[in-house]
Tab-separated table of C-alpha atoms and ligand atoms in Angstrom:
chain	number	residue	atom	x	y	z
A	1	MET	CA	-13.351	29.883	-19.280
A	2	PRO	CA	-16.187	28.710	-16.740
A	3	ARG	CA	-15.555	30.238	-13.297
A	4	HIS	CA	-15.397	27.674	-10.356
A	5	PRO	CA	-18.456	28.396	-8.402
A	6	LEU	CA	-15.921	27.711	-5.670
A	7	ASP	CA	-13.802	30.720	-6.063
A	8	PRO	CA	-10.357	29.801	-5.006
A	9	GLU	CA	-9.646	33.327	-3.186
A	10	GLU	CA	-12.642	32.239	-1.086
A	11	ILE	CA	-11.740	28.447	0.048
A	12	PRO	CA	-9.854	29.235	3.056
A	13	THR	CA	-12.637	31.478	4.864
A	14	LEU	CA	-15.224	29.122	3.464
A	15	LEU	CA	-13.376	25.993	5.172
A	16	ARG	CA	-12.630	27.733	8.553
A	17	ARG	CA	-16.733	28.551	8.505
A	18	GLY	CA	-17.058	24.982	7.612
A	19	LYS	CA	-19.500	26.399	4.601
A	20	ILE	CA	-17.193	23.222	2.543
A	21	ARG	CA	-18.870	19.925	1.801
A	22	ILE	CA	-16.576	17.358	0.430
A	23	ALA	CA	-17.725	13.596	0.323
A	24	VAL	CA	-15.569	11.057	0.231
A	25	ILE	CA	-16.139	8.008	-1.895
A	26	GLY	CA	-14.413	4.270	0.171
A	27	LEU	CA	-13.799	4.659	3.628
A	28	GLY	CA	-10.479	2.034	3.045
A	29	ARG	CA	-6.821	2.919	4.111
A	30	ILE	CA	-7.007	5.827	1.801
A	31	GLY	CA	-10.439	6.984	2.221
A	32	LEU	CA	-10.823	7.264	5.958
A	33	PRO	CA	-7.793	9.230	6.725
A	34	THR	CA	-8.855	11.480	4.056
A	35	ALA	CA	-12.187	11.971	5.254
A	36	ALA	CA	-11.068	12.299	8.804
A	37	ALA	CA	-7.933	15.205	7.876
A	38	PHE	CA	-10.419	17.533	5.446
A	39	ALA	CA	-13.120	17.267	8.920
A	40	LYS	CA	-10.399	18.127	11.135
A	41	ALA	CA	-9.920	21.159	8.774
A	42	GLY	CA	-13.575	22.361	8.793
A	43	ALA	CA	-15.212	20.971	6.317
A	44	SER	CA	-18.562	18.976	6.634
A	45	VAL	CA	-17.315	15.229	5.608
A	46	ALA	CA	-19.643	12.514	4.150
A	47	GLY	CA	-17.753	9.408	3.859
A	48	LEU	CA	-19.889	6.730	2.008
A	49	ASP	CA	-19.408	2.866	2.126
A	50	VAL	CA	-21.085	-0.207	0.547
A	51	LYS	CA	-19.636	-2.025	3.778
A	52	LYS	CA	-22.423	-1.200	6.332
A	53	ASP	CA	-19.839	-2.359	9.421
A	54	ILE	CA	-17.531	-0.018	8.542
A	55	VAL	CA	-20.782	3.392	8.405
A	56	GLU	CA	-21.720	1.957	11.794
A	57	GLU	CA	-18.211	1.720	13.381
A	58	THR	CA	-17.625	5.373	11.895
A	59	ASN	CA	-20.342	7.003	13.019
A	60	ALA	CA	-20.276	5.498	16.354
A	61	GLY	CA	-16.892	7.480	16.059
A	62	ARG	CA	-14.723	4.448	15.946
A	63	CYS	CA	-11.990	3.358	13.639
A	64	TRP	CA	-11.682	-0.168	11.961
A	65	LEU	CA	-8.277	1.004	10.945
A	66	THR	CA	-5.743	-0.136	14.016
A	67	ASP	CA	-2.977	0.574	12.744
A	68	GLU	CA	-2.674	4.403	11.650
A	69	LEU	CA	-1.114	6.203	13.949
A	70	GLY	CA	-3.474	9.497	15.117
A	71	LEU	CA	-6.426	8.300	12.837
A	72	ALA	CA	-8.601	6.957	15.415
A	73	ASP	CA	-8.931	10.005	17.376
A	74	LEU	CA	-9.378	11.994	14.275
A	75	VAL	CA	-12.502	9.851	13.347
A	76	ARG	CA	-13.688	10.076	16.812
A	77	ASP	CA	-13.490	13.822	17.037
A	78	GLY	CA	-14.755	14.504	13.694
A	79	VAL	CA	-17.780	12.582	14.461
A	80	ARG	CA	-18.421	14.009	17.745
A	81	LEU	CA	-17.716	17.806	16.161
A	82	GLY	CA	-20.544	16.308	13.809
A	83	ASN	CA	-17.848	16.982	10.969
A	84	LEU	CA	-17.664	13.279	9.807
A	85	ARG	CA	-20.138	11.141	9.329
A	86	ALA	CA	-20.507	7.738	7.295
A	87	THR	CA	-23.659	6.916	4.781
A	88	LEU	CA	-24.878	3.872	2.568
A	89	ASP	CA	-26.904	6.540	0.918
A	90	ALA	CA	-24.784	8.035	-1.872
A	91	GLU	CA	-27.015	10.936	-2.982
A	92	ASP	CA	-27.070	11.501	0.834
A	93	ALA	CA	-23.171	12.189	0.393
A	94	VAL	CA	-23.241	13.272	-2.503
A	95	ALA	CA	-25.449	16.266	-3.762
A	96	ARG	CA	-24.919	18.672	-2.027
A	97	ALA	CA	-21.007	18.186	-2.062
A	98	ASP	CA	-18.629	20.851	-3.472
A	99	PHE	CA	-16.316	18.354	-3.542
A	100	THR	CA	-16.195	14.712	-4.203
A	101	ILE	CA	-12.953	12.210	-3.944
A	102	ILE	CA	-12.964	9.280	-4.926
A	103	CYS	CA	-10.783	6.841	-2.907
A	104	VAL	CA	-11.701	2.983	-4.417
A	105	PRO	CA	-9.564	0.266	-4.634
A	106	THR	CA	-7.922	-0.556	-8.065
A	107	PRO	CA	-6.440	-4.109	-7.938
A	108	VAL	CA	-5.448	-6.099	-10.835
A	109	TYR	CA	-7.476	-9.223	-12.077
A	110	GLU	CA	-5.869	-13.146	-12.057
A	111	THR	CA	-4.979	-12.222	-15.913
A	112	LYS	CA	-2.711	-9.061	-14.455
A	113	ASN	CA	-5.288	-6.559	-16.536
A	114	PRO	CA	-6.569	-3.540	-14.000
A	115	ASP	CA	-9.504	-3.697	-12.240
A	116	TYR	CA	-11.275	-0.833	-12.282
A	117	SER	CA	-14.470	-1.414	-11.750
A	118	ALA	CA	-14.670	-0.103	-8.526
A	119	VAL	CA	-14.083	3.131	-10.271
A	120	GLN	CA	-16.629	2.847	-12.964
A	121	LYS	CA	-18.878	1.847	-10.468
A	122	ALA	CA	-18.177	4.878	-7.686
A	123	SER	CA	-18.025	7.118	-11.376
A	124	ARG	CA	-21.618	5.751	-12.166
A	125	THR	CA	-23.266	6.898	-8.266
A	126	ILE	CA	-21.560	10.228	-8.249
A	127	GLY	CA	-22.551	11.173	-11.918
A	128	LYS	CA	-26.354	10.465	-10.867
A	129	TYR	CA	-26.280	13.302	-8.061
A	130	VAL	CA	-23.009	15.411	-8.727
A	131	LYS	CA	-24.006	18.985	-8.216
A	132	LYS	CA	-23.452	21.507	-10.832
A	133	GLY	CA	-19.985	23.691	-10.002
A	134	SER	CA	-18.605	21.147	-8.037
A	135	VAL	CA	-15.607	19.005	-8.350
A	136	ILE	CA	-15.021	15.107	-8.878
A	137	ILE	CA	-11.753	14.767	-7.457
A	138	VAL	CA	-9.760	10.720	-8.380
A	139	GLU	CA	-7.447	9.753	-5.608
A	140	SER	CA	-7.289	6.288	-6.606
A	141	THR	CA	-4.275	4.904	-8.717
A	142	VAL	CA	-4.875	4.486	-11.965
A	143	GLY	CA	-3.493	4.084	-15.548
A	144	PRO	CA	-2.562	7.559	-17.778
A	145	GLY	CA	-5.764	8.829	-19.811
A	146	ILE	CA	-8.564	6.718	-17.167
A	147	VAL	CA	-9.541	9.901	-15.963
A	148	GLU	CA	-10.053	11.564	-19.302
A	149	ASN	CA	-11.317	8.053	-21.147
A	150	MET	CA	-13.332	6.553	-18.705
A	151	VAL	CA	-14.393	8.165	-15.615
A	152	GLY	CA	-14.978	11.599	-17.495
A	153	PRO	CA	-17.619	9.773	-19.994
A	154	ILE	CA	-19.079	7.967	-17.373
A	155	LEU	CA	-19.715	10.924	-14.781
A	156	GLU	CA	-21.287	13.371	-18.547
A	157	SER	CA	-23.704	10.241	-20.074
A	158	GLU	CA	-24.825	9.955	-15.872
A	159	SER	CA	-25.708	13.487	-15.400
A	160	GLY	CA	-25.730	14.701	-18.683
A	161	MET	CA	-23.392	17.489	-17.847
A	162	LYS	CA	-19.611	18.392	-19.663
A	163	VAL	CA	-17.148	17.707	-17.562
A	164	GLY	CA	-14.601	21.068	-17.279
A	165	LYS	CA	-17.046	23.290	-18.049
A	166	ASP	CA	-20.880	22.082	-15.466
A	167	PHE	CA	-18.179	20.143	-13.128
A	168	GLY	CA	-14.669	20.053	-12.458
A	169	LEU	CA	-12.763	16.506	-13.123
A	170	VAL	CA	-9.278	16.453	-11.619
A	171	ALA	CA	-6.419	14.065	-10.263
A	172	CYS	CA	-4.553	13.822	-7.136
A	173	PRO	CA	-3.595	10.502	-6.365
A	174	GLU	CA	-2.817	9.665	-3.393
A	175	ARG	CA	0.626	9.561	-2.084
A	176	SER	CA	0.826	7.782	1.459
A	177	ASP	CA	2.069	5.039	3.111
A	178	PRO	CA	0.162	2.317	4.666
A	179	GLY	CA	1.396	2.611	8.211
A	180	ASN	CA	2.261	5.907	8.091
A	181	ILE	CA	-0.568	7.568	5.882
A	182	MET	CA	-1.688	11.087	8.579
A	183	GLN	CA	2.341	11.649	8.785
A	184	ASN	CA	2.282	11.410	5.002
A	185	MET	CA	-1.036	13.283	4.801
A	186	LYS	CA	0.652	16.271	6.160
A	187	SER	CA	3.693	15.987	4.569
A	188	VAL	CA	3.722	15.039	1.331
A	189	PRO	CA	3.173	17.355	-1.580
A	190	ARG	CA	0.480	16.103	-3.652
A	191	ILE	CA	0.565	16.241	-7.913
A	192	ILE	CA	-2.963	17.536	-8.673
A	193	GLY	CA	-3.795	18.045	-12.673
A	194	GLY	CA	-7.573	18.627	-13.879
A	195	ILE	CA	-8.935	19.634	-16.681
A	196	GLY	CA	-8.876	23.092	-16.916
A	197	PRO	CA	-6.446	25.112	-14.849
A	198	ALA	CA	-9.076	26.682	-12.993
A	199	TRP	CA	-10.536	23.049	-11.639
A	200	THR	CA	-6.843	22.413	-11.186
A	201	ASP	CA	-6.430	25.824	-8.896
A	202	ALA	CA	-9.534	25.543	-6.406
A	203	THR	CA	-8.689	21.653	-5.754
A	204	ALA	CA	-4.568	22.648	-5.343
A	205	VAL	CA	-6.135	25.277	-2.799
A	206	LEU	CA	-8.087	23.199	-0.662
A	207	TYR	CA	-5.379	20.618	-0.274
A	208	GLU	CA	-3.205	23.494	0.357
A	209	THR	CA	-5.423	25.077	2.648
A	210	ALA	CA	-6.682	22.217	4.838
A	211	LEU	CA	-3.881	19.663	4.892
A	212	GLY	CA	-1.193	21.950	4.777
A	213	VAL	CA	0.572	20.525	2.123
A	214	LYS	CA	2.360	21.920	-1.019
A	215	ALA	CA	0.126	20.837	-4.189
A	216	VAL	CA	2.593	20.373	-7.265
A	217	ARG	CA	0.461	21.437	-10.000
A	218	VAL	CA	0.511	19.602	-13.385
A	219	SER	CA	-1.083	20.332	-16.781
A	220	ASP	CA	-4.103	17.369	-16.776
A	221	PRO	CA	-5.111	14.334	-14.847
A	222	ARG	CA	-2.964	11.543	-17.009
A	223	THR	CA	-0.148	13.811	-16.008
A	224	ALA	CA	-0.911	13.393	-12.270
A	225	ASN	CA	-1.649	9.688	-12.835
A	226	ALA	CA	1.724	9.093	-15.404
A	227	ALA	CA	3.493	10.681	-12.113
A	228	LYS	CA	2.140	8.708	-9.388
A	229	LEU	CA	2.948	5.489	-11.500
A	230	THR	CA	6.357	6.471	-12.550
A	231	GLU	CA	7.257	7.231	-8.600
A	232	ASN	CA	5.734	3.500	-8.051
A	233	LEU	CA	7.419	1.625	-10.713
A	234	PHE	CA	10.334	3.470	-9.518
A	235	ARG	CA	10.510	2.073	-6.440
A	236	ASP	CA	9.911	-1.214	-7.889
A	237	VAL	CA	12.089	-1.417	-10.459
A	238	ASN	CA	14.602	-0.103	-8.101
A	239	ILE	CA	14.066	-3.048	-5.412
A	240	ALA	CA	14.201	-6.098	-8.209
A	241	LEU	CA	17.568	-4.717	-9.387
A	242	ALA	CA	18.395	-5.380	-5.510
A	243	ASN	CA	16.882	-8.632	-5.225
A	244	GLU	CA	19.041	-9.441	-8.591
A	245	PHE	CA	22.122	-8.409	-7.291
A	246	ALA	CA	20.957	-10.385	-4.198
A	247	LEU	CA	20.658	-13.603	-6.384
A	248	LEU	CA	24.062	-12.676	-7.955
A	249	PHE	CA	26.132	-12.209	-5.218
A	250	GLU	CA	24.737	-15.349	-3.012
A	251	GLU	CA	26.750	-17.163	-6.148
A	252	LEU	CA	29.519	-14.946	-5.506
A	253	GLY	CA	29.702	-14.835	-1.446
A	254	VAL	CA	28.980	-11.544	-1.695
A	255	ASP	CA	26.844	-9.886	1.389
A	256	THR	CA	24.347	-7.557	-0.614
A	257	ILE	CA	23.536	-5.438	2.129
A	258	GLU	CA	26.999	-4.791	3.014
A	259	VAL	CA	27.415	-3.785	-0.431
A	260	ILE	CA	24.258	-1.360	-0.283
A	261	LYS	CA	25.364	0.166	2.651
A	262	ALA	CA	28.513	0.823	1.246
A	263	CYS	CA	26.885	2.781	-1.528
A	264	ALA	CA	24.742	4.698	0.375
A	265	SER	CA	27.665	6.470	1.468
A	266	LYS	CA	27.363	8.375	-2.042
A	267	TYR	CA	25.100	10.814	-2.690
A	268	ASN	CA	22.657	9.957	-5.573
A	269	PHE	CA	22.373	6.034	-4.620
A	270	MET	CA	18.930	5.341	-3.514
A	271	PRO	CA	19.357	2.323	-1.459
A	272	HIS	CA	16.475	-0.318	-1.727
A	273	TYR	CA	16.598	-3.794	0.230
A	274	PRO	CA	16.376	-7.411	-1.540
A	275	GLY	CA	13.770	-9.783	0.111
A	276	ILE	CA	11.189	-12.318	0.261
A	277	GLY	CA	9.184	-10.087	-2.090
A	278	VAL	CA	7.180	-7.208	-3.624
A	279	GLY	CA	3.397	-7.346	-1.409
A	280	GLY	CA	0.580	-4.926	-0.456
A	281	PRO	CA	-2.258	-3.175	-3.370
A	282	CYS	CA	0.116	-1.086	-5.223
A	283	LEU	CA	3.593	-1.911	-6.342
A	284	PRO	CA	2.505	-5.761	-7.270
A	285	ALA	CA	-0.472	-3.979	-8.730
A	286	ASN	CA	0.559	-0.884	-10.794
A	287	SER	CA	3.010	-1.755	-12.809
A	288	TYR	CA	0.452	-3.529	-15.005
A	289	TYR	CA	-1.434	0.028	-15.234
A	290	LEU	CA	1.368	0.870	-17.309
A	291	ILE	CA	1.978	-2.815	-19.110
A	292	SER	CA	-1.638	-2.734	-20.097
A	293	GLU	CA	-1.641	0.407	-21.543
A	294	GLY	CA	1.549	-0.279	-23.333
A	295	ILE	CA	0.169	-3.091	-24.799
A	296	LYS	CA	-2.083	-1.575	-26.284
A	297	SER	CA	-0.280	1.105	-28.262
A	298	GLY	CA	2.693	-1.883	-28.984
A	299	ASN	CA	4.971	-0.261	-26.869
A	300	ILE	CA	5.602	-3.131	-24.187
A	301	PRO	CA	7.796	-1.640	-20.988
A	302	TYR	CA	9.742	-4.632	-20.875
A	303	LEU	CA	12.059	-3.580	-17.831
A	304	ILE	CA	8.813	-2.880	-15.485
A	305	ARG	CA	7.315	-5.967	-16.355
A	306	MET	CA	11.081	-7.828	-15.814
A	307	ALA	CA	11.091	-6.169	-12.744
A	308	ARG	CA	7.650	-7.999	-11.673
A	309	GLU	CA	8.975	-11.377	-12.831
A	310	ILE	CA	12.282	-10.689	-10.775
A	311	ASN	CA	10.273	-9.108	-7.640
A	312	ASP	CA	7.798	-12.093	-8.207
A	313	ARG	CA	10.452	-14.943	-8.135
A	314	MET	CA	11.526	-13.870	-4.883
A	315	PRO	CA	8.935	-16.333	-2.388
A	316	ASP	CA	10.101	-19.099	-4.312
A	317	HIS	CA	14.125	-18.332	-3.783
A	318	ALA	CA	13.289	-17.845	-0.185
A	319	VAL	CA	11.584	-21.485	-0.068
A	320	GLU	CA	15.137	-22.841	-2.210
A	321	LEU	CA	16.864	-20.957	0.976
A	322	ILE	CA	14.646	-22.808	4.140
A	323	GLU	CA	15.318	-25.886	1.873
A	324	GLU	CA	19.138	-25.262	2.289
A	325	ALA	CA	19.217	-24.375	5.499
A	326	LEU	CA	17.079	-27.335	6.634
A	327	ASN	CA	19.470	-29.481	5.033
A	328	GLU	CA	22.362	-27.922	6.470
A	329	ALA	CA	20.668	-28.704	9.847
A	330	GLY	CA	20.604	-32.376	9.102
A	331	LYS	CA	16.876	-31.834	8.556
A	332	THR	CA	13.939	-31.749	5.341
A	333	VAL	CA	11.189	-29.409	4.484
A	334	ARG	CA	9.118	-32.729	4.861
A	335	GLY	CA	7.803	-33.131	8.405
A	336	SER	CA	9.811	-30.067	9.789
A	337	LYS	CA	7.768	-27.328	11.963
A	338	ILE	CA	8.505	-24.057	10.006
A	339	VAL	CA	7.595	-20.792	12.074
A	340	MET	CA	6.833	-17.927	9.904
A	341	MET	CA	7.725	-14.734	11.326
A	342	GLY	CA	5.827	-11.850	10.216
A	343	VAL	CA	3.273	-12.527	7.041
A	344	ALA	CA	2.293	-8.581	6.614
A	345	TYR	CA	3.231	-7.013	3.032
A	346	LYS	CA	5.413	-4.780	5.166
A	347	PRO	CA	6.621	-3.644	8.678
A	348	ASN	CA	4.665	-2.436	11.331
A	349	ILE	CA	1.298	-2.960	9.375
A	350	LYS	CA	-1.636	-5.261	9.679
A	351	ASP	CA	-2.166	-5.843	5.973
A	352	VAL	CA	-1.580	-8.941	4.160
A	353	GLN	CA	-2.574	-7.855	0.534
A	354	LEU	CA	-0.672	-9.779	-2.128
A	355	THR	CA	1.840	-10.306	1.003
A	356	PRO	CA	5.004	-12.901	-0.391
A	357	ALA	CA	4.425	-14.666	2.416
A	358	GLU	CA	1.629	-16.302	1.518
A	359	ARG	CA	3.256	-17.786	-2.130
A	360	VAL	CA	6.164	-19.366	0.666
A	361	ILE	CA	3.542	-20.594	3.142
A	362	THR	CA	1.504	-22.410	-0.003
A	363	ARG	CA	4.728	-23.794	-1.243
A	364	LEU	CA	5.985	-24.911	2.543
A	365	LYS	CA	2.694	-26.951	2.943
A	366	GLU	CA	2.848	-28.591	-0.341
A	367	MET	CA	6.332	-29.833	0.210
A	368	GLY	CA	4.811	-31.342	3.658
A	369	ALA	CA	5.814	-28.791	6.015
A	370	LYS	CA	3.664	-28.273	9.376
A	371	VAL	CA	3.724	-24.038	8.910
A	372	GLU	CA	2.750	-21.579	11.975
A	373	ILE	CA	2.627	-18.124	12.401
A	374	TYR	CA	3.754	-15.453	14.708
A	375	ASP	CA	2.918	-12.061	13.871
A	376	PRO	CA	2.550	-9.365	16.102
A	377	MET	CA	-0.097	-7.663	14.401
A	378	TYR	CA	-2.457	-10.942	13.777
A	379	LYS	CA	-1.669	-12.383	17.832
A	380	GLY	CA	-4.300	-15.293	18.022
A	381	GLU	CA	-6.081	-14.100	14.832
A	382	GLU	CA	-7.195	-16.344	11.670
A	383	VAL	CA	-5.011	-15.054	8.981
A	384	LEU	CA	-3.736	-16.864	5.275
A	385	GLY	CA	-5.494	-19.672	6.463
A	386	LEU	CA	-3.887	-20.259	9.830
A	387	ARG	CA	-4.022	-19.003	13.370
A	388	GLY	CA	-1.696	-16.920	14.717
A	389	LYS	CA	0.287	-17.919	17.791
A	390	ARG	CA	-0.553	-15.146	20.583
A	391	SER	CA	3.431	-15.264	21.514
A	392	LEU	CA	6.738	-16.189	19.860
A	393	GLU	CA	7.611	-18.154	22.631
A	394	ALA	CA	4.950	-20.223	22.236
A	395	ALA	CA	5.884	-20.501	17.852
A	396	ALA	CA	8.843	-21.565	18.669
A	397	ARG	CA	8.661	-24.578	21.098
A	398	GLY	CA	9.728	-27.810	19.130
A	399	ALA	CA	10.668	-25.581	15.975
A	400	ASP	CA	13.096	-27.072	12.897
A	401	CYS	CA	13.140	-23.698	10.857
A	402	PHE	CA	12.079	-19.522	11.574
A	403	VAL	CA	11.579	-17.575	8.377
A	404	ILE	CA	11.656	-13.835	8.655
A	405	ALA	CA	9.421	-12.491	6.391
A	406	THR	CA	8.208	-9.117	7.549
A	407	ALA	CA	10.451	-6.715	9.176
A	408	HIS	CA	8.733	-5.736	12.279
A	409	ASP	CA	10.090	-3.445	14.793
A	410	GLU	CA	9.743	-6.371	17.646
A	411	PHE	CA	12.116	-8.851	15.542
A	412	LYS	CA	14.723	-6.265	15.777
A	413	GLY	CA	15.819	-7.448	19.184
A	414	LEU	CA	15.478	-10.859	18.987
A	415	ASP	CA	16.846	-13.069	22.060
A	416	LEU	CA	18.106	-16.242	19.472
A	417	ASP	CA	19.366	-17.790	22.847
A	418	GLU	CA	15.891	-17.772	23.876
A	419	LEU	CA	15.219	-19.169	20.419
A	420	SER	CA	17.833	-22.102	20.450
A	421	LYS	CA	16.560	-23.263	23.409
A	422	LEU	CA	13.041	-23.546	22.538
A	423	ALA	CA	13.306	-24.872	19.298
A	424	ASN	CA	14.019	-28.788	17.904
A	425	MET	CA	17.559	-28.297	17.687
A	426	ARG	CA	19.605	-27.855	15.569
A	427	ALA	CA	17.356	-25.610	13.800
A	428	ALA	CA	17.559	-23.630	10.476
A	429	PHE	CA	17.434	-19.874	10.661
A	430	VAL	CA	16.338	-17.962	7.472
A	431	ASP	CA	16.100	-14.084	7.346
A	432	ALA	CA	14.241	-13.071	4.218
A	433	ARG	CA	14.039	-9.669	5.288
A	434	ASN	CA	17.901	-9.296	6.788
A	435	VAL	CA	16.904	-7.980	10.226
A	436	VAL	CA	19.176	-9.510	12.556
A	437	SER	CA	22.783	-10.291	11.949
A	438	PRO	CA	24.246	-13.539	10.037
A	439	THR	CA	27.188	-13.773	12.680
A	440	SER	CA	24.404	-13.904	16.103
A	441	VAL	CA	22.487	-16.645	13.958
A	442	VAL	CA	24.952	-19.108	13.747
A	443	ARG	CA	26.814	-18.026	17.003
A	444	ALA	CA	23.249	-19.054	18.449
A	445	GLY	CA	23.681	-22.476	16.723
A	446	PHE	CA	21.263	-22.062	14.098
A	447	ALA	CA	21.863	-22.962	10.049
A	448	TYR	CA	21.119	-19.454	8.898
A	449	ARG	CA	20.299	-18.012	5.234
A	450	GLY	CA	19.737	-14.779	4.281
A	451	VAL	CA	18.031	-13.159	1.271
A	452	GLY	CA	21.744	-11.931	-0.768
A	453	ARG	CA	24.109	-12.492	2.060
A	454	LYS	CA	26.661	-15.530	2.621
A	455	PRO	CA	25.546	-18.076	4.501
Q	1	SAJ	N1	10.544	-3.381	-0.368
Q	1	SAJ	C1	11.204	-4.376	-0.261
Q	1	SAJ	N2	12.394	-3.373	-0.310
Q	1	SAJ	C2	12.865	-2.225	-0.545
Q	1	SAJ	C3	11.664	-1.460	-0.321
Q	1	SAJ	C4	10.006	-2.324	-0.250
Q	1	SAJ	O1	11.324	-5.393	-0.730
Q	1	SAJ	O2	13.534	-1.946	-0.433
Q	1	SAJ	C5	9.141	-4.211	-0.103
Q	1	SAJ	C6	8.125	-4.089	0.835
Q	1	SAJ	O3	8.305	-4.791	2.406
Q	1	SAJ	C7	6.901	-4.384	0.874
Q	1	SAJ	C8	6.778	-4.012	-0.749
Q	1	SAJ	O4	8.067	-3.709	-1.490
Q	1	SAJ	O5	6.205	-5.946	0.510
Q	1	SAJ	C9	6.039	-2.264	-0.806
Q	1	SAJ	O6	6.620	-1.538	0.189
Q	1	SAJ	P1	6.562	0.450	-0.214
Q	1	SAJ	O7	7.325	0.271	1.505
Q	1	SAJ	O8	6.735	0.629	-1.287
Q	1	SAJ	O9	5.017	0.168	0.719
Q	1	SAJ	P2	3.487	0.374	0.278
Q	1	SAJ	O10	3.138	-0.538	-1.425
Q	1	SAJ	O11	2.606	0.378	1.856
Q	1	SAJ	O12	3.730	1.713	0.103
Q	1	SAJ	C10	3.859	2.454	-1.929
Q	1	SAJ	C11	4.878	3.885	-1.151
Q	1	SAJ	N3	5.289	4.310	-2.442
Q	1	SAJ	C12	6.379	4.619	-2.721
Q	1	SAJ	O13	6.974	4.924	-1.717
Q	1	SAJ	C13	6.964	5.334	-4.337
Q	1	SAJ	C14	3.933	4.646	-1.344
Q	1	SAJ	O14	4.434	5.838	-0.906
Q	1	SAJ	C15	2.352	4.554	-1.949
Q	1	SAJ	O15	0.796	5.574	-1.457
Q	1	SAJ	C16	1.470	3.373	-1.832
Q	1	SAJ	O16	2.590	2.517	-2.785
Q	1	SAJ	C17	0.483	3.356	-3.074
Q	1	SAJ	O17	-0.573	3.679	-2.367
Q	1	SAJ	O18	0.441	3.703	-3.813
C-alpha cells in the first residue's frame, strides 16, 4: 500500500507550522466557509472560482455571503494573515496543493437528471495540475459511485496518474446547514470514505485537526455519498409525511401542529413540520441522484419519488388556501393585493434557490393578483422578478391578503392588530409556515388559513 507523502501523524505539526497547502475549488456557500476555516487552522489556502467578482471581493478581505455568522471575520483575518487568497488561475491553486477540495454545485436539470457538469469540469481542471501524493476531496453532494466512476477516471485521464496509487481520492460530503455553516463546520462529524484506507486516514486527520470535528471513517466514497443522501432523503421523506398528514388532517378538522407537538413527547418521534413546500439547493435535488441511479439499475425508489411529488404539490395547496381565505373575506384572488411575507427557502438566510414561494407567486400572478414581497433579507432588492418592500408596513398598506412563506425570526413577534389597521379589511391571512397562532390571527379580524390547521 503506497504511503501517503503527508503522513497522518505529521499532519497536526505541519498544519501548526503552516506547511500544509489546500486548494478549494468553488467559493460558494460551502467552499468559502471551508477555505476560511482551514485558513484559520493554519493551512495555506488558495480558493479557485470562475467568478471574477468573488475572487476580487475575497482578496480584498470582503465576504460575498452576508448571512453566515462569523464568516466575514474569518475571511478578513485569513486574507490579512496571508493564509487565504482567491484566484482565477487553476494551476496557481492546485499545482502545489497537498489537499484539493471540490465544493462545486450539483443541481438537477429540468429533466430532474443530476447535473454533474461542474464536478466534471473541476475534475478535468484538477487532473491537469494535480501533484503526486496529494489528495482530492469531493465535498459536493453526488450519487453513490460518481466519485469512483466519474471523477476518478477523469482525474486519471487528465493526469496520466493512478487514483489510490499516485494520488488520493476521497469523498467527504458537506453536512453544513446553510445559515449555520460556521457553527456546523466545527460541530457536525464528517463522514469520510476514500479509495484506500491510507488516504481516508490522512483526510480524517486533516479534518479532525483543522476543524476539530469527529471523523466517521467509512469503507469507500460510494458509502460516504450514500450516507449523505440517506440523511437528506430521510428528511425529505419525513417532511413529505408531515405534509401528507397536514392535507389529511385539514379535512378531518385536526390541528397537525398540535398533533406533531404531542407526538414529540415520545423519545423516538422526530418532528418534521408541514408547510408551503421544500426548497433549497439540496433536498429538492438530492432525491434525483438516487432516483436516477435506481432507474438505471431497474430498482425504482417509489417512496423517495412519491415524497418529492407530495412536497412539490404543497405550493399549489398554499394557493388553494389563499383562495379559500380570500373567499371567506368576500374577495377573490383576481384583483387582490397579496403580500408574500418571506420568499427565502428557509428562515433567516438570503437564498431563493428552488424556493416554493416562486411557484406560489407565479400562480397568483396568473390568477390576476397583484403580488408584493416583504422579506427582511431582500429589503428594497429585486428578487423573483419583484422589488422587495423596505418594510412590512409599506407592503401591508391596502393589502387584501398576507401569506407567510418563510418562518423568518422577524415574523415571530408580528403585531397583527397593527397589520389589520394597514390592510384593506376584511383581509385574509395564510400562514404557510405555522409561525403565528391561528386564534391570534382570527382575533385580529383576518380570515385565517394555515397548512394542516383548522380554519
Ligand atoms: N422544511 C419543511 N419542514 C421541516 C423542515 C424543513 O418544510 O420540518 C423545509 C424548509 O423550509 C426548506 C427545506 O425543507 O424549504 C429544506 O430545509 P432544511 O432545513 O433541510 O435546509 P437545507 O436544505 O438548507 O439543509 C439540508 C440539511 N440537511 C439535513 O438536515 C439532513 C443540511 O444539514 C445539509 O447540509 C444541506 O441540506 C445540504 O447541503 O445538503
